[in-house]
Short mmCIF file of C-alpha atoms in Angstrom, two decimals:
data_model
loop_
_atom_site.label_atom_id
_atom_site.label_comp_id
_atom_site.label_asym_id
_atom_site.label_seq_id
_atom_site.Cartn_x
_atom_site.Cartn_y
_atom_site.Cartn_z
CA MET K 1 27.92 -55.75 -18.14
CA SER K 2 29.71 -52.66 -18.16
CA LEU K 3 30.80 -50.71 -15.03
CA ARG K 4 29.06 -47.77 -15.98
CA GLN K 5 25.78 -49.78 -16.34
CA ILE K 6 26.24 -51.44 -12.56
CA LEU K 7 26.76 -47.76 -11.28
CA ILE K 8 23.73 -46.45 -13.27
CA ALA K 9 21.83 -49.88 -11.58
CA LEU K 10 23.05 -48.93 -8.05
CA GLY K 11 22.87 -45.37 -8.14
CA ASP K 12 23.30 -42.75 -5.17
CA PRO K 13 23.62 -43.30 -2.16
CA LEU K 14 25.88 -46.40 -2.05
CA VAL K 15 28.81 -45.18 -4.23
CA GLU K 16 30.75 -42.59 -5.96
CA VAL K 17 33.49 -42.99 -8.72
CA GLU K 18 36.75 -41.51 -7.66
CA VAL K 19 38.97 -42.15 -10.53
CA ALA K 20 38.43 -44.46 -13.70
CA PRO K 21 42.07 -44.57 -15.60
CA ASP K 22 40.21 -46.62 -18.46
CA GLY K 23 36.61 -45.12 -18.70
CA LEU K 24 33.52 -46.94 -17.29
CA GLU K 25 33.07 -49.12 -20.37
CA GLY K 26 35.22 -52.16 -19.09
CA GLU K 27 33.30 -55.15 -18.65
CA ILE K 28 32.43 -56.54 -14.66
CA SER K 29 32.26 -60.22 -14.63
CA ASP K 30 32.07 -61.22 -10.62
CA VAL K 31 32.37 -59.85 -7.29
CA VAL K 32 35.13 -60.75 -4.93
CA VAL K 33 35.71 -59.94 -1.47
CA LEU K 34 39.12 -58.73 -0.18
CA GLU K 35 40.29 -58.67 3.48
CA PRO K 36 43.90 -57.08 4.70
CA ASP K 37 45.14 -60.56 5.23
CA ASP K 38 43.90 -62.31 1.97
CA THR K 39 46.15 -63.17 -0.86
CA PRO K 40 44.09 -62.09 -3.55
CA GLU K 41 42.53 -64.49 -6.03
CA LEU K 42 41.34 -61.84 -8.86
CA ARG K 43 40.62 -62.16 -12.25
CA PRO K 44 40.14 -59.61 -15.31
CA GLY K 45 36.74 -58.46 -15.01
CA ASP K 46 36.64 -58.76 -11.25
CA LEU K 47 34.91 -55.86 -9.10
CA ALA K 48 37.01 -56.25 -5.89
CA LEU K 49 35.19 -54.87 -2.17
CA VAL K 50 38.15 -53.91 -0.38
CA ILE K 51 36.61 -55.32 3.41
CA GLY K 52 38.70 -54.28 6.67
CA ALA K 53 40.79 -52.03 5.20
CA ARG K 54 39.81 -48.08 5.22
CA GLY K 55 41.54 -45.04 3.80
CA ARG K 56 45.73 -45.37 3.65
CA ALA K 57 45.56 -49.18 4.77
CA ALA K 58 43.54 -50.10 1.39
CA VAL K 59 46.54 -48.90 -0.90
CA PRO K 60 48.20 -52.27 -0.76
CA LEU K 61 45.11 -54.25 -1.78
CA ILE K 62 44.34 -51.69 -4.84
CA ARG K 63 47.94 -52.04 -5.98
CA ALA K 64 47.45 -55.99 -5.79
CA ALA K 65 43.92 -55.70 -7.71
CA GLY K 66 45.27 -53.97 -10.48
CA ARG K 67 48.66 -56.31 -10.94
CA ARG K 68 45.95 -59.02 -11.24
CA GLY K 69 43.49 -56.97 -13.69
CA ALA K 70 40.58 -56.29 -11.87
CA ALA K 71 38.35 -53.87 -12.98
CA ALA K 72 37.61 -51.98 -9.74
CA VAL K 73 38.23 -51.65 -6.50
CA ALA K 74 35.47 -50.45 -4.13
CA VAL K 75 36.96 -49.03 -0.59
CA LYS K 76 35.34 -46.90 2.77
CA VAL K 77 37.18 -43.47 3.18
CA GLU K 78 37.76 -42.66 6.71
CA ALA K 79 38.69 -38.94 5.32
CA ASP K 80 38.84 -36.99 2.51
CA SER K 81 42.51 -36.48 3.11
CA ALA K 82 43.10 -39.92 2.14
CA LEU K 83 41.64 -39.77 -1.08
CA PRO K 84 44.20 -38.14 -3.22
CA LEU K 85 46.67 -41.08 -2.06
CA LEU K 86 44.00 -43.74 -3.06
CA ARG K 87 43.65 -41.59 -6.31
CA ASN K 88 46.77 -42.35 -7.36
CA ALA K 89 47.19 -45.62 -6.26
CA ALA K 90 44.13 -46.65 -8.34
CA THR K 91 45.65 -44.38 -11.25
CA ASP K 92 48.59 -46.13 -11.25
CA ALA K 93 47.00 -49.44 -11.00
CA GLY K 94 44.99 -48.84 -13.93
CA VAL K 95 42.08 -49.72 -12.00
CA ALA K 96 38.85 -47.79 -11.12
CA LEU K 97 38.37 -46.46 -7.95
CA LEU K 98 34.75 -46.57 -6.18
CA ALA K 99 33.99 -44.81 -2.80
CA VAL K 100 31.38 -46.75 -0.64
CA ALA K 101 29.50 -44.37 1.82
CA ALA K 102 30.38 -45.34 5.39
CA ASP K 103 27.07 -46.71 6.17
CA VAL K 104 26.76 -49.02 3.90
CA ARG K 105 26.75 -52.58 4.48
CA TRP K 106 29.04 -54.57 2.57
CA GLU K 107 27.05 -57.58 2.07
CA GLN K 108 24.05 -55.41 0.83
CA LEU K 109 26.55 -53.81 -1.38
CA ALA K 110 27.71 -57.34 -2.75
CA ALA K 111 24.26 -58.96 -3.07
CA LEU K 112 23.13 -55.87 -4.79
CA VAL K 113 26.13 -56.24 -7.50
CA ARG K 114 25.38 -60.04 -8.19
CA GLY K 115 22.05 -59.54 -8.19
CA VAL K 116 22.38 -57.22 -11.46
CA LEU K 117 24.81 -59.46 -12.61
CA GLU K 118 22.91 -62.57 -12.39
CA THR K 119 19.63 -61.01 -14.14
CA ALA K 120 22.04 -59.73 -17.00
CA ARG K 121 23.44 -62.92 -17.53
CA GLY K 122 20.21 -64.71 -17.69
CA ALA K 123 19.21 -62.54 -20.60
CA ALA K 124 22.29 -62.49 -22.27
CA ASP K 125 21.83 -65.35 -24.69
CA GLU K 126 17.93 -64.86 -25.58
CA ASP K 127 17.09 -63.68 -29.10
CA ALA K 128 13.26 -63.84 -28.90
CA GLY K 129 10.45 -63.00 -26.58
CA GLU K 130 9.96 -60.09 -24.20
CA THR K 131 12.56 -58.15 -22.93
CA LEU K 132 11.60 -57.08 -19.60
CA GLY K 133 15.25 -56.33 -18.42
CA ASP K 134 16.06 -56.71 -14.53
CA LEU K 135 14.22 -55.59 -11.48
CA PHE K 136 16.04 -52.26 -11.60
CA SER K 137 14.51 -51.87 -15.22
CA LEU K 138 11.43 -52.68 -13.63
CA ALA K 139 11.55 -50.65 -10.69
CA GLN K 140 12.12 -47.51 -13.33
CA THR K 141 9.16 -48.38 -14.77
CA ILE K 142 6.89 -48.54 -11.76
CA ALA K 143 8.38 -45.17 -10.65
CA ALA K 144 7.56 -43.91 -14.10
CA LEU K 145 3.60 -45.03 -13.76
CA THR K 146 3.13 -44.42 -10.11
CA GLY K 147 5.00 -41.32 -10.15
CA GLY K 148 6.73 -42.18 -7.08
CA ILE K 149 10.04 -43.73 -5.36
CA VAL K 150 10.13 -47.55 -5.89
CA SER K 151 12.08 -50.04 -3.63
CA ILE K 152 11.72 -54.00 -4.55
CA GLU K 153 12.14 -56.01 -1.50
CA ASP K 154 12.40 -59.95 -0.53
CA THR K 155 10.74 -61.59 2.22
CA ALA K 156 13.53 -60.60 4.46
CA SER K 157 13.01 -56.81 3.77
CA ARG K 158 16.83 -56.53 1.86
CA VAL K 159 16.46 -54.15 -1.39
CA LEU K 160 17.05 -55.98 -4.50
CA ALA K 161 16.39 -52.86 -6.70
CA TYR K 162 15.13 -49.54 -6.47
CA SER K 163 14.40 -46.55 -8.74
CA ARG K 164 16.66 -43.83 -9.19
CA SER K 165 15.20 -40.48 -8.36
CA ASP K 166 15.97 -36.87 -8.01
CA ASP K 167 13.52 -36.08 -5.64
CA GLU K 168 13.93 -36.13 -2.01
CA VAL K 169 14.26 -39.49 -0.58
CA ASP K 170 12.75 -40.28 3.19
CA GLU K 171 14.53 -41.63 5.97
CA LEU K 172 13.10 -45.25 5.36
CA ARG K 173 13.83 -45.51 2.15
CA ARG K 174 17.61 -44.07 2.65
CA LEU K 175 18.47 -46.24 5.35
CA SER K 176 16.66 -49.42 3.37
CA ILE K 177 18.84 -49.25 0.68
CA LEU K 178 22.10 -48.52 2.78
CA GLY K 179 20.94 -52.11 4.18
CA ARG K 180 19.87 -50.96 7.73
CA GLN K 181 16.79 -51.15 9.21
CA GLY K 182 14.12 -48.15 9.31
CA PRO K 183 12.94 -45.85 12.81
CA ALA K 184 12.58 -48.68 15.21
CA PRO K 185 9.02 -47.34 16.22
CA TYR K 186 7.53 -46.71 12.72
CA LEU K 187 8.67 -50.66 12.22
CA LYS K 188 6.58 -51.49 15.05
CA MET K 189 3.50 -49.65 14.12
CA LEU K 190 3.56 -51.12 10.53
CA HIS K 191 3.61 -54.62 12.66
CA GLU K 192 0.86 -53.41 15.06
CA TRP K 193 -1.43 -52.30 12.23
CA GLY K 194 -0.93 -55.59 10.46
CA VAL K 195 0.90 -53.96 7.26
CA TYR K 196 3.16 -56.91 6.70
CA GLN K 197 0.74 -59.49 7.61
CA ARG K 198 -1.63 -58.09 4.89
CA LEU K 199 1.40 -57.93 2.23
CA ARG K 200 2.02 -61.38 2.69
CA ALA K 201 -1.40 -62.87 2.65
CA THR K 202 -3.08 -60.56 -0.27
CA GLU K 203 -2.60 -58.90 -3.30
CA GLU K 204 -4.04 -55.84 -2.10
CA VAL K 205 -2.22 -52.33 -1.82
CA VAL K 206 -1.64 -50.90 1.54
CA ARG K 207 -1.91 -47.31 2.06
CA ILE K 208 0.64 -46.00 4.78
CA GLU K 209 -0.07 -42.51 5.99
CA GLU K 210 2.98 -40.05 6.26
CA ARG K 211 4.82 -39.45 9.80
CA PRO K 212 6.50 -36.17 9.79
CA ASP K 213 7.62 -36.45 13.26
CA LEU K 214 9.64 -39.75 12.06
CA GLY K 215 10.69 -38.30 8.71
CA ILE K 216 8.60 -40.95 6.82
CA ARG K 217 6.59 -39.75 4.18
CA THR K 218 3.23 -41.56 2.56
CA ARG K 219 3.93 -44.50 0.48
CA LEU K 220 1.98 -47.57 -0.96
CA ALA K 221 3.05 -50.98 -0.79
CA ILE K 222 2.05 -54.43 -2.01
CA GLY K 223 3.29 -57.62 -1.70
CA VAL K 224 4.86 -60.15 -4.52
CA HIS K 225 3.65 -63.58 -4.66
CA ALA K 226 4.04 -66.91 -6.42
CA GLY K 227 0.49 -68.26 -5.58
CA ALA K 228 0.25 -68.57 -1.70
CA ARG K 229 3.69 -68.12 -1.24
CA PRO K 230 5.02 -64.66 -0.35
CA LEU K 231 8.13 -63.85 -2.33
CA GLY K 232 8.71 -59.86 -1.32
CA THR K 233 7.22 -56.56 -1.78
CA ILE K 234 7.14 -53.31 -3.63
CA TRP K 235 7.46 -49.93 -2.01
CA VAL K 236 6.38 -46.76 -3.65
CA GLN K 237 7.30 -43.22 -1.53
CA GLU K 238 5.18 -40.29 -2.44
CA GLY K 239 7.87 -37.60 -3.61
CA ALA K 240 7.46 -33.97 -3.96
CA ALA K 241 4.51 -34.57 -6.06
CA PRO K 242 1.26 -36.60 -5.06
CA LEU K 243 1.08 -40.21 -6.55
CA ALA K 244 -0.59 -40.68 -9.96
CA ALA K 245 -4.23 -41.29 -9.82
CA ARG K 246 -3.69 -44.67 -11.16
CA ALA K 247 -0.88 -45.88 -9.10
CA GLU K 248 -2.39 -48.48 -6.99
CA GLN K 249 -3.55 -50.31 -10.36
CA ALA K 250 -0.30 -50.16 -11.81
CA MET K 251 1.33 -51.90 -8.40
CA VAL K 252 -0.95 -54.79 -8.95
CA GLY K 253 0.39 -55.59 -12.14
CA ALA K 254 3.85 -54.66 -11.16
CA ALA K 255 3.73 -57.26 -8.56
CA ARG K 256 2.81 -59.84 -11.01
CA VAL K 257 5.78 -59.27 -13.20
CA ALA K 258 8.01 -58.85 -10.46
CA ALA K 259 6.91 -62.60 -9.47
CA LEU K 260 8.01 -63.48 -12.46
CA HIS K 261 11.30 -62.18 -12.09
CA LEU K 262 11.75 -63.44 -8.59
CA VAL K 263 10.73 -66.68 -9.53
CA GLN K 264 12.95 -66.82 -12.90
CA ARG K 265 15.75 -65.92 -11.09
CA ARG K 266 16.05 -69.22 -9.22
CA SER K 267 16.47 -70.74 -12.93
CA ALA K 268 18.40 -69.40 -16.12
CA ALA K 269 16.51 -71.82 -18.06
CA GLY K 270 13.46 -70.23 -17.34
CA THR K 271 14.00 -67.02 -17.27
CA ARG K 272 12.55 -66.35 -20.98
CA PHE K 273 10.06 -69.68 -20.89
CA ARG K 274 6.64 -67.44 -20.60
CA GLU K 275 7.65 -65.00 -23.38
CA ASN K 276 9.14 -67.60 -25.55
CA LEU K 277 5.42 -69.44 -25.27
CA LEU K 278 3.66 -66.55 -26.58
CA ALA K 279 6.44 -65.90 -29.30
CA GLY K 280 6.01 -69.93 -30.73
CA MET K 281 2.16 -69.17 -30.34
CA LEU K 282 1.86 -66.55 -32.50
CA GLU K 283 4.25 -67.52 -35.11
CA GLY K 284 2.09 -70.96 -35.41
CA ARG K 285 4.85 -73.15 -33.57
CA SER K 286 3.11 -73.84 -30.64
CA ASP K 287 -0.75 -75.06 -29.61
CA PRO K 288 -2.63 -72.33 -28.40
CA VAL K 289 -4.72 -74.51 -26.28
CA SER K 290 -1.30 -76.03 -24.85
CA VAL K 291 0.25 -72.79 -23.80
CA ALA K 292 -3.30 -71.32 -22.58
CA ARG K 293 -2.73 -74.29 -20.25
CA GLN K 294 0.97 -73.75 -19.14
CA ILE K 295 0.04 -70.25 -18.49
CA GLY K 296 -3.44 -71.08 -16.24
CA ALA K 297 -5.98 -69.70 -18.74
CA ASP K 298 -9.14 -71.14 -19.42
CA PRO K 299 -8.50 -72.14 -23.44
CA ALA K 300 -12.34 -72.29 -23.90
CA LYS K 301 -13.03 -68.08 -22.84
CA PRO K 302 -12.42 -65.30 -25.01
CA ALA K 303 -9.11 -63.83 -25.58
CA ALA K 304 -7.54 -61.27 -27.96
CA VAL K 305 -3.97 -59.77 -29.20
CA VAL K 306 -3.15 -56.07 -28.94
CA ALA K 307 0.01 -54.91 -31.09
CA PHE K 308 2.14 -52.01 -31.02
CA ALA K 309 4.85 -50.59 -33.29
CA PRO K 310 6.91 -47.35 -32.83
CA ARG K 311 5.37 -44.33 -34.45
CA GLU K 312 8.78 -42.85 -35.13
CA ALA K 313 11.82 -44.11 -37.06
CA GLU K 314 14.07 -46.65 -35.38
CA PRO K 315 17.26 -45.33 -34.09
CA VAL K 316 20.31 -46.36 -35.83
CA ASP K 317 22.10 -47.23 -32.59
CA ARG K 318 21.32 -50.87 -31.47
CA THR K 319 21.56 -49.99 -27.77
CA GLU K 320 19.34 -47.16 -27.78
CA LEU K 321 16.73 -49.27 -30.02
CA GLU K 322 16.87 -52.27 -27.19
CA LEU K 323 16.39 -49.74 -24.45
CA ARG K 324 12.95 -48.22 -25.96
CA ARG K 325 11.88 -51.76 -26.66
CA SER K 326 12.77 -53.01 -23.44
CA ALA K 327 11.07 -49.91 -21.98
CA LEU K 328 7.94 -50.32 -23.92
CA ALA K 329 7.73 -54.03 -22.94
CA ALA K 330 7.97 -53.33 -19.17
CA VAL K 331 5.12 -50.78 -19.48
CA ILE K 332 2.76 -52.70 -21.37
CA SER K 333 3.94 -55.80 -18.98
CA VAL K 334 2.85 -53.86 -15.95
CA HIS K 335 -0.60 -52.67 -17.81
CA ALA K 336 -1.63 -56.35 -18.75
CA ALA K 337 -0.63 -58.40 -15.78
CA ALA K 338 -2.98 -55.91 -14.02
CA TYR K 339 -5.73 -56.83 -15.95
CA ARG K 340 -5.36 -60.27 -16.63
CA ARG K 341 -2.69 -62.55 -14.10
CA SER K 342 -2.09 -64.65 -17.16
CA ALA K 343 -1.20 -62.28 -19.88
CA LEU K 344 1.84 -62.83 -21.90
CA VAL K 345 3.63 -60.19 -23.64
CA THR K 346 6.36 -60.84 -26.22
CA GLN K 347 8.53 -59.13 -29.19
CA LEU K 348 8.41 -59.83 -32.68
CA GLY K 349 10.58 -57.67 -35.19
CA ASP K 350 9.64 -54.20 -34.24
CA ARG K 351 6.34 -55.09 -32.79
CA THR K 352 5.40 -55.60 -29.17
CA TYR K 353 2.61 -58.08 -28.66
CA ALA K 354 0.01 -58.73 -25.84
CA PHE K 355 -1.89 -61.39 -25.21
CA LEU K 356 -4.75 -61.09 -22.96
CA PRO K 357 -6.72 -64.74 -22.11
CA ASP K 358 -9.69 -64.90 -20.03
CA LEU K 359 -11.79 -62.16 -21.40
CA PRO K 360 -15.69 -61.71 -20.11
CA PRO K 361 -18.20 -61.16 -22.69
CA GLY K 362 -18.43 -57.41 -24.28
CA VAL K 363 -14.96 -56.54 -23.18
CA GLU K 364 -14.26 -54.55 -26.36
CA GLY K 365 -14.58 -51.16 -24.82
CA VAL K 366 -12.39 -52.01 -22.30
CA LEU K 367 -9.42 -53.33 -23.67
CA LEU K 368 -9.55 -49.98 -26.61
CA ASP K 369 -9.48 -48.09 -22.91
CA LEU K 370 -6.87 -50.29 -21.80
CA THR K 371 -4.63 -50.49 -24.77
CA ARG K 372 -5.13 -46.44 -24.70
CA GLU K 373 -3.53 -46.44 -21.27
CA MET K 374 -0.37 -48.76 -22.57
CA ALA K 375 0.48 -46.29 -25.15
CA ALA K 376 -0.14 -43.21 -23.04
CA GLY K 377 2.63 -44.70 -20.66
CA ALA K 378 5.27 -45.44 -23.01
CA GLN K 379 8.20 -43.39 -23.22
CA THR K 380 8.20 -43.34 -27.00
CA PRO K 381 5.35 -42.54 -29.47
CA VAL K 382 3.67 -45.78 -30.35
CA ARG K 383 0.73 -47.10 -32.48
CA ALA K 384 -1.17 -49.46 -30.99
CA ALA K 385 -4.06 -51.96 -32.69
CA VAL K 386 -6.58 -53.90 -30.82
CA GLY K 387 -7.37 -57.48 -32.67
CA ARG K 388 -10.65 -59.04 -32.72
CA VAL K 389 -11.72 -60.78 -29.40
CA VAL K 390 -11.86 -64.47 -30.68
CA SER K 391 -14.33 -66.74 -29.08
CA THR K 392 -11.63 -69.53 -27.90
CA VAL K 393 -7.98 -69.40 -27.44
CA ASP K 394 -7.49 -71.70 -30.49
CA GLU K 395 -8.23 -68.55 -32.81
CA VAL K 396 -5.77 -66.14 -31.20
CA GLY K 397 -4.17 -66.36 -34.80
CA VAL K 398 -7.04 -64.18 -35.84
CA SER K 399 -6.90 -61.83 -33.74
CA ARG K 400 -2.94 -61.14 -33.94
CA GLN K 401 -3.61 -61.00 -37.91
CA GLU K 402 -6.08 -58.17 -37.59
CA ALA K 403 -3.98 -56.34 -35.39
CA ASP K 404 -1.06 -56.71 -37.58
CA ARG K 405 -3.45 -55.74 -40.52
CA VAL K 406 -4.65 -52.32 -38.37
CA LEU K 407 -0.57 -51.28 -38.02
CA ASP K 408 0.15 -52.07 -41.20
CA ALA K 409 -2.65 -49.46 -42.13
CA MET K 410 -1.10 -46.79 -39.91
CA SER K 411 2.32 -47.01 -41.26
CA ARG K 412 1.06 -46.30 -44.43
CA GLY K 413 -0.61 -42.95 -43.51
CA LEU K 414 -3.33 -43.66 -41.31
CA ASP K 415 -3.16 -40.97 -38.37
CA LEU K 416 -4.27 -42.63 -35.30
CA GLU K 417 -2.86 -43.76 -32.06
CA VAL K 418 -4.86 -46.41 -31.08
CA ALA K 419 -7.51 -48.47 -33.14
CA THR K 420 -9.62 -51.52 -33.77
CA LEU K 421 -10.40 -52.65 -37.38
CA ALA K 422 -14.09 -52.35 -36.78
CA ASP K 423 -13.24 -48.61 -36.39
CA VAL K 424 -11.34 -48.04 -39.42
CA ARG K 425 -12.19 -51.26 -41.53
CA SER K 426 -12.88 -48.89 -45.08
CA GLN K 427 -9.34 -47.10 -44.09
CA VAL K 428 -7.46 -50.73 -43.73
CA LEU K 429 -9.10 -51.94 -46.83
CA VAL K 430 -8.39 -49.04 -48.87
CA SER K 431 -4.53 -49.08 -47.34
CA GLU K 432 -4.37 -52.70 -48.19
CA THR K 433 -5.94 -52.40 -51.92
CA LEU K 434 -3.17 -49.90 -52.37
CA ALA K 435 -0.33 -51.98 -51.05
CA VAL K 436 -1.27 -54.38 -53.50
CA LEU K 437 -1.18 -51.70 -56.55
CA ALA K 438 2.27 -50.86 -55.22
CA GLU K 439 3.55 -53.89 -55.29
CA GLN K 440 1.88 -54.56 -58.67
CA PRO K 441 2.63 -52.13 -61.53
CA ARG K 442 0.50 -54.35 -63.93
CA LEU K 443 -2.32 -53.31 -62.00
CA ARG K 444 -2.04 -49.93 -62.66
CA ASP K 445 -3.58 -47.59 -65.48
CA PRO K 446 -0.59 -46.33 -67.67
CA ARG K 447 -2.13 -43.10 -68.40
CA LEU K 448 -2.66 -42.13 -64.51
CA SER K 449 0.77 -43.02 -63.74
CA ALA K 450 1.79 -40.39 -66.40
CA LEU K 451 -0.68 -37.55 -65.33
CA ARG K 452 0.63 -37.81 -61.58
CA ALA K 453 4.18 -37.88 -62.87
CA GLU K 454 3.65 -35.10 -65.29
CA HIS K 455 0.68 -33.19 -64.32
CA GLY K 456 0.78 -33.56 -60.54
CA GLU K 457 -1.77 -30.20 -59.83
CA LEU K 458 -4.00 -31.88 -62.45
CA ALA K 459 -3.79 -35.17 -60.75
CA THR K 460 -4.48 -33.26 -56.88
CA SER K 461 -7.49 -31.88 -58.50
CA LEU K 462 -9.07 -34.70 -60.39
CA LEU K 463 -8.81 -36.97 -56.98
CA ALA K 464 -10.59 -34.11 -54.90
CA TYR K 465 -12.91 -33.85 -57.38
CA LEU K 466 -13.80 -37.49 -57.23
CA ASP K 467 -13.88 -37.85 -53.68
CA ALA K 468 -16.51 -35.18 -53.49
CA PHE K 469 -18.56 -37.04 -56.02
CA GLY K 470 -18.61 -34.28 -58.68
CA ASP K 471 -19.24 -31.60 -56.09
CA VAL K 472 -16.84 -28.93 -57.55
CA ARG K 473 -17.52 -26.11 -54.77
CA SER K 474 -16.59 -28.67 -52.13
CA ALA K 475 -13.54 -29.51 -53.93
CA ALA K 476 -12.73 -26.22 -54.48
CA ALA K 477 -13.09 -25.50 -50.58
CA LYS K 478 -10.56 -28.28 -50.03
CA LEU K 479 -7.88 -27.28 -52.23
CA HIS K 480 -8.73 -23.40 -51.42
CA ILE K 481 -8.87 -22.28 -55.35
CA HIS K 482 -11.84 -21.00 -57.03
CA PRO K 483 -14.38 -23.66 -58.53
CA ASN K 484 -13.81 -22.43 -61.75
CA THR K 485 -10.05 -23.70 -61.73
CA VAL K 486 -11.59 -27.18 -60.20
CA ARG K 487 -13.41 -27.46 -63.49
CA TYR K 488 -11.13 -26.45 -65.80
CA ARG K 489 -8.30 -28.63 -64.00
CA VAL K 490 -10.82 -31.69 -64.42
CA ARG K 491 -11.81 -31.05 -67.87
CA ARG K 492 -7.86 -31.01 -68.87
CA ALA K 493 -6.93 -33.81 -66.72
CA ALA K 494 -9.35 -36.04 -68.80
CA GLU K 495 -7.85 -34.63 -72.02
CA VAL K 496 -4.39 -35.31 -71.20
CA ALA K 497 -4.62 -38.77 -69.70
CA GLY K 498 -7.67 -39.76 -71.91
CA LEU K 499 -10.18 -40.76 -69.48
CA ASP K 500 -13.90 -40.85 -69.66
CA LEU K 501 -15.20 -39.91 -66.37
CA ALA K 502 -18.64 -40.66 -67.62
CA ASP K 503 -17.41 -44.02 -66.79
CA PRO K 504 -18.10 -45.06 -63.03
CA LEU K 505 -15.49 -47.47 -63.26
CA VAL K 506 -12.83 -45.16 -64.30
CA ARG K 507 -14.00 -42.80 -61.81
CA LEU K 508 -13.58 -45.80 -59.30
CA PHE K 509 -9.82 -46.87 -60.68
CA ALA K 510 -8.90 -43.43 -60.97
CA SER K 511 -9.52 -42.51 -57.40
CA LEU K 512 -7.81 -45.61 -56.02
CA GLN K 513 -4.74 -45.31 -58.17
CA LEU K 514 -4.39 -41.57 -57.58
CA ARG K 515 -4.19 -42.10 -54.05
CA LEU K 516 -0.67 -43.90 -54.24
CA PRO K 517 1.81 -42.41 -52.34
#
C-alpha cells in the first residue's frame, strides 16, 4: 500500500508530511517502533515510528532509518525551530518525514496504520466478489449516506477508522481520533443514560443530543454485533448541516457490513467468503440452497436479484475504475444489509449484483423503491434492474437473467435509471429482437439496408409514418415537417426500396429493421 494511500486513510489531525524526497507513491509494508537506544532493525518499505526522541534528538534515528531503506519516519516535533534540521536529515537520508501531532498516542497511530495495512493485504489477492474496501472506505460511505462525520470503534472505544471531513469536528471526536478519552462529565452521562448498554445489547440507533457547554454536537450511534457478541460501535457526528433524513436506516445497514469487516479481519481466508458465495451462485458454480443455508437465509422463501451497471463509459485508468466499483459496491452493501441481514453483494464484470433473500409476499414495489435509493446513493450515474421475485432461492438464476435482460436493453438505448421487466417488457423484447438482427445480417432485408444507407431522410420519415400507424399528421408533427412532405417521402421510400406498404408483414419488418442503430 502506498504512503499516499495510508496518509489519505489517516487524514488530519494525526500526521503531516514535512518532506518526501522520493514522493508519496513508495510502498509501505510494515510499521516498526524505534527508540533512542535501539539498534534499528529496518527493512525497505518500513514506516518507522520514532518514540522517545523528539526534535533534534530524532536526527540520528532518521539517518539510520534512511541507511536501512525505510520508506518513511514519523516523529514528534517539540518546536518549529527543529523542523529545518529534521527536514534536512530526512532529505539527505532519502526518507519521507512525517510530523505527528503532540497529543497523539503512539500505540494508537501504530494500530491504525497496521489496521489499514492488514485490510489491504486481505484484499490484495482477490479477483472476484464484492469489493467493499477497508473500514476507512466504509466510514467514508457512511458519511456520504448520513451527511455526518463518522468514527468506527472497537469494544474498547479505540478508533479503528473514521471518515475524512472538511467540516468542523467537536471535541469528543477530536480526542477519540487522537486516542484519548472524551470529556469525563459527558462520558459519565452516557453511562448514566444507558447509552453503552443499549449499544452493546441491541441494533437500535441511539440519538445523543448536543451539549454546547461541553463542546459536543448531536450524534447518532449504533452497536456492531456478530450474533449476540458486540464487536464495536459506529458514531456519526452532526456537522454544520443536519443529518440526512434516512441516516438511521443507513446506519443499520452499515453496522451489519461493519460486522462482516470486523469478523473477517480475524481470518484472512474468510475475507471474501460471502461475496464469493454469491458470485458462485450467480454463475451456476454453487448450489443456491446450500448458499442460502450458509448465510442463514431460508431457501424456501422468495428472493430476488438486483443488478447495477454504470451509465457512463468506464474510465480508462484502472485505479479510477476500481475506486468507482468499490464505492458503488459499498453503497449497495449498506442499503442491502439494512433491508435484509443475509443480503449478499458481489461484482461480476462491469456489473454489481445484490441478492435479497427472505422476501415477504407482494414486495415488488418495495424492491423498486429500495433500488432507486441505491442508485441515488451511488457516487457515479448507474442503471439498475430489478429481477423477478422468485418463489424459492433455487430459482435465483431466473431473477438474475431477467435483471441482465433489462440492463442489456438499457445499454441499447432504453433511457431509464431503474426498471423491472414488467415495466418495460415491450421495449426489452424489441431491443432483444434488434440485437439478433444486428448480429445476423442474413436476417435483414437488403432493400431496407440500402434505403437507410443511401436515403436516410426517407428512411426516418418512413419509420415515423409506420410508428404513427399511417397517420400522416402525427408523423409530421413528430418530424416537425409538413404532412405533404411526409406523404412524398413515404411514397418515394416505397418506390426506391421496392416496398409494398399495403402488405402488413412488410410494414412490420420495416418498422423493426429501420430501428437498428
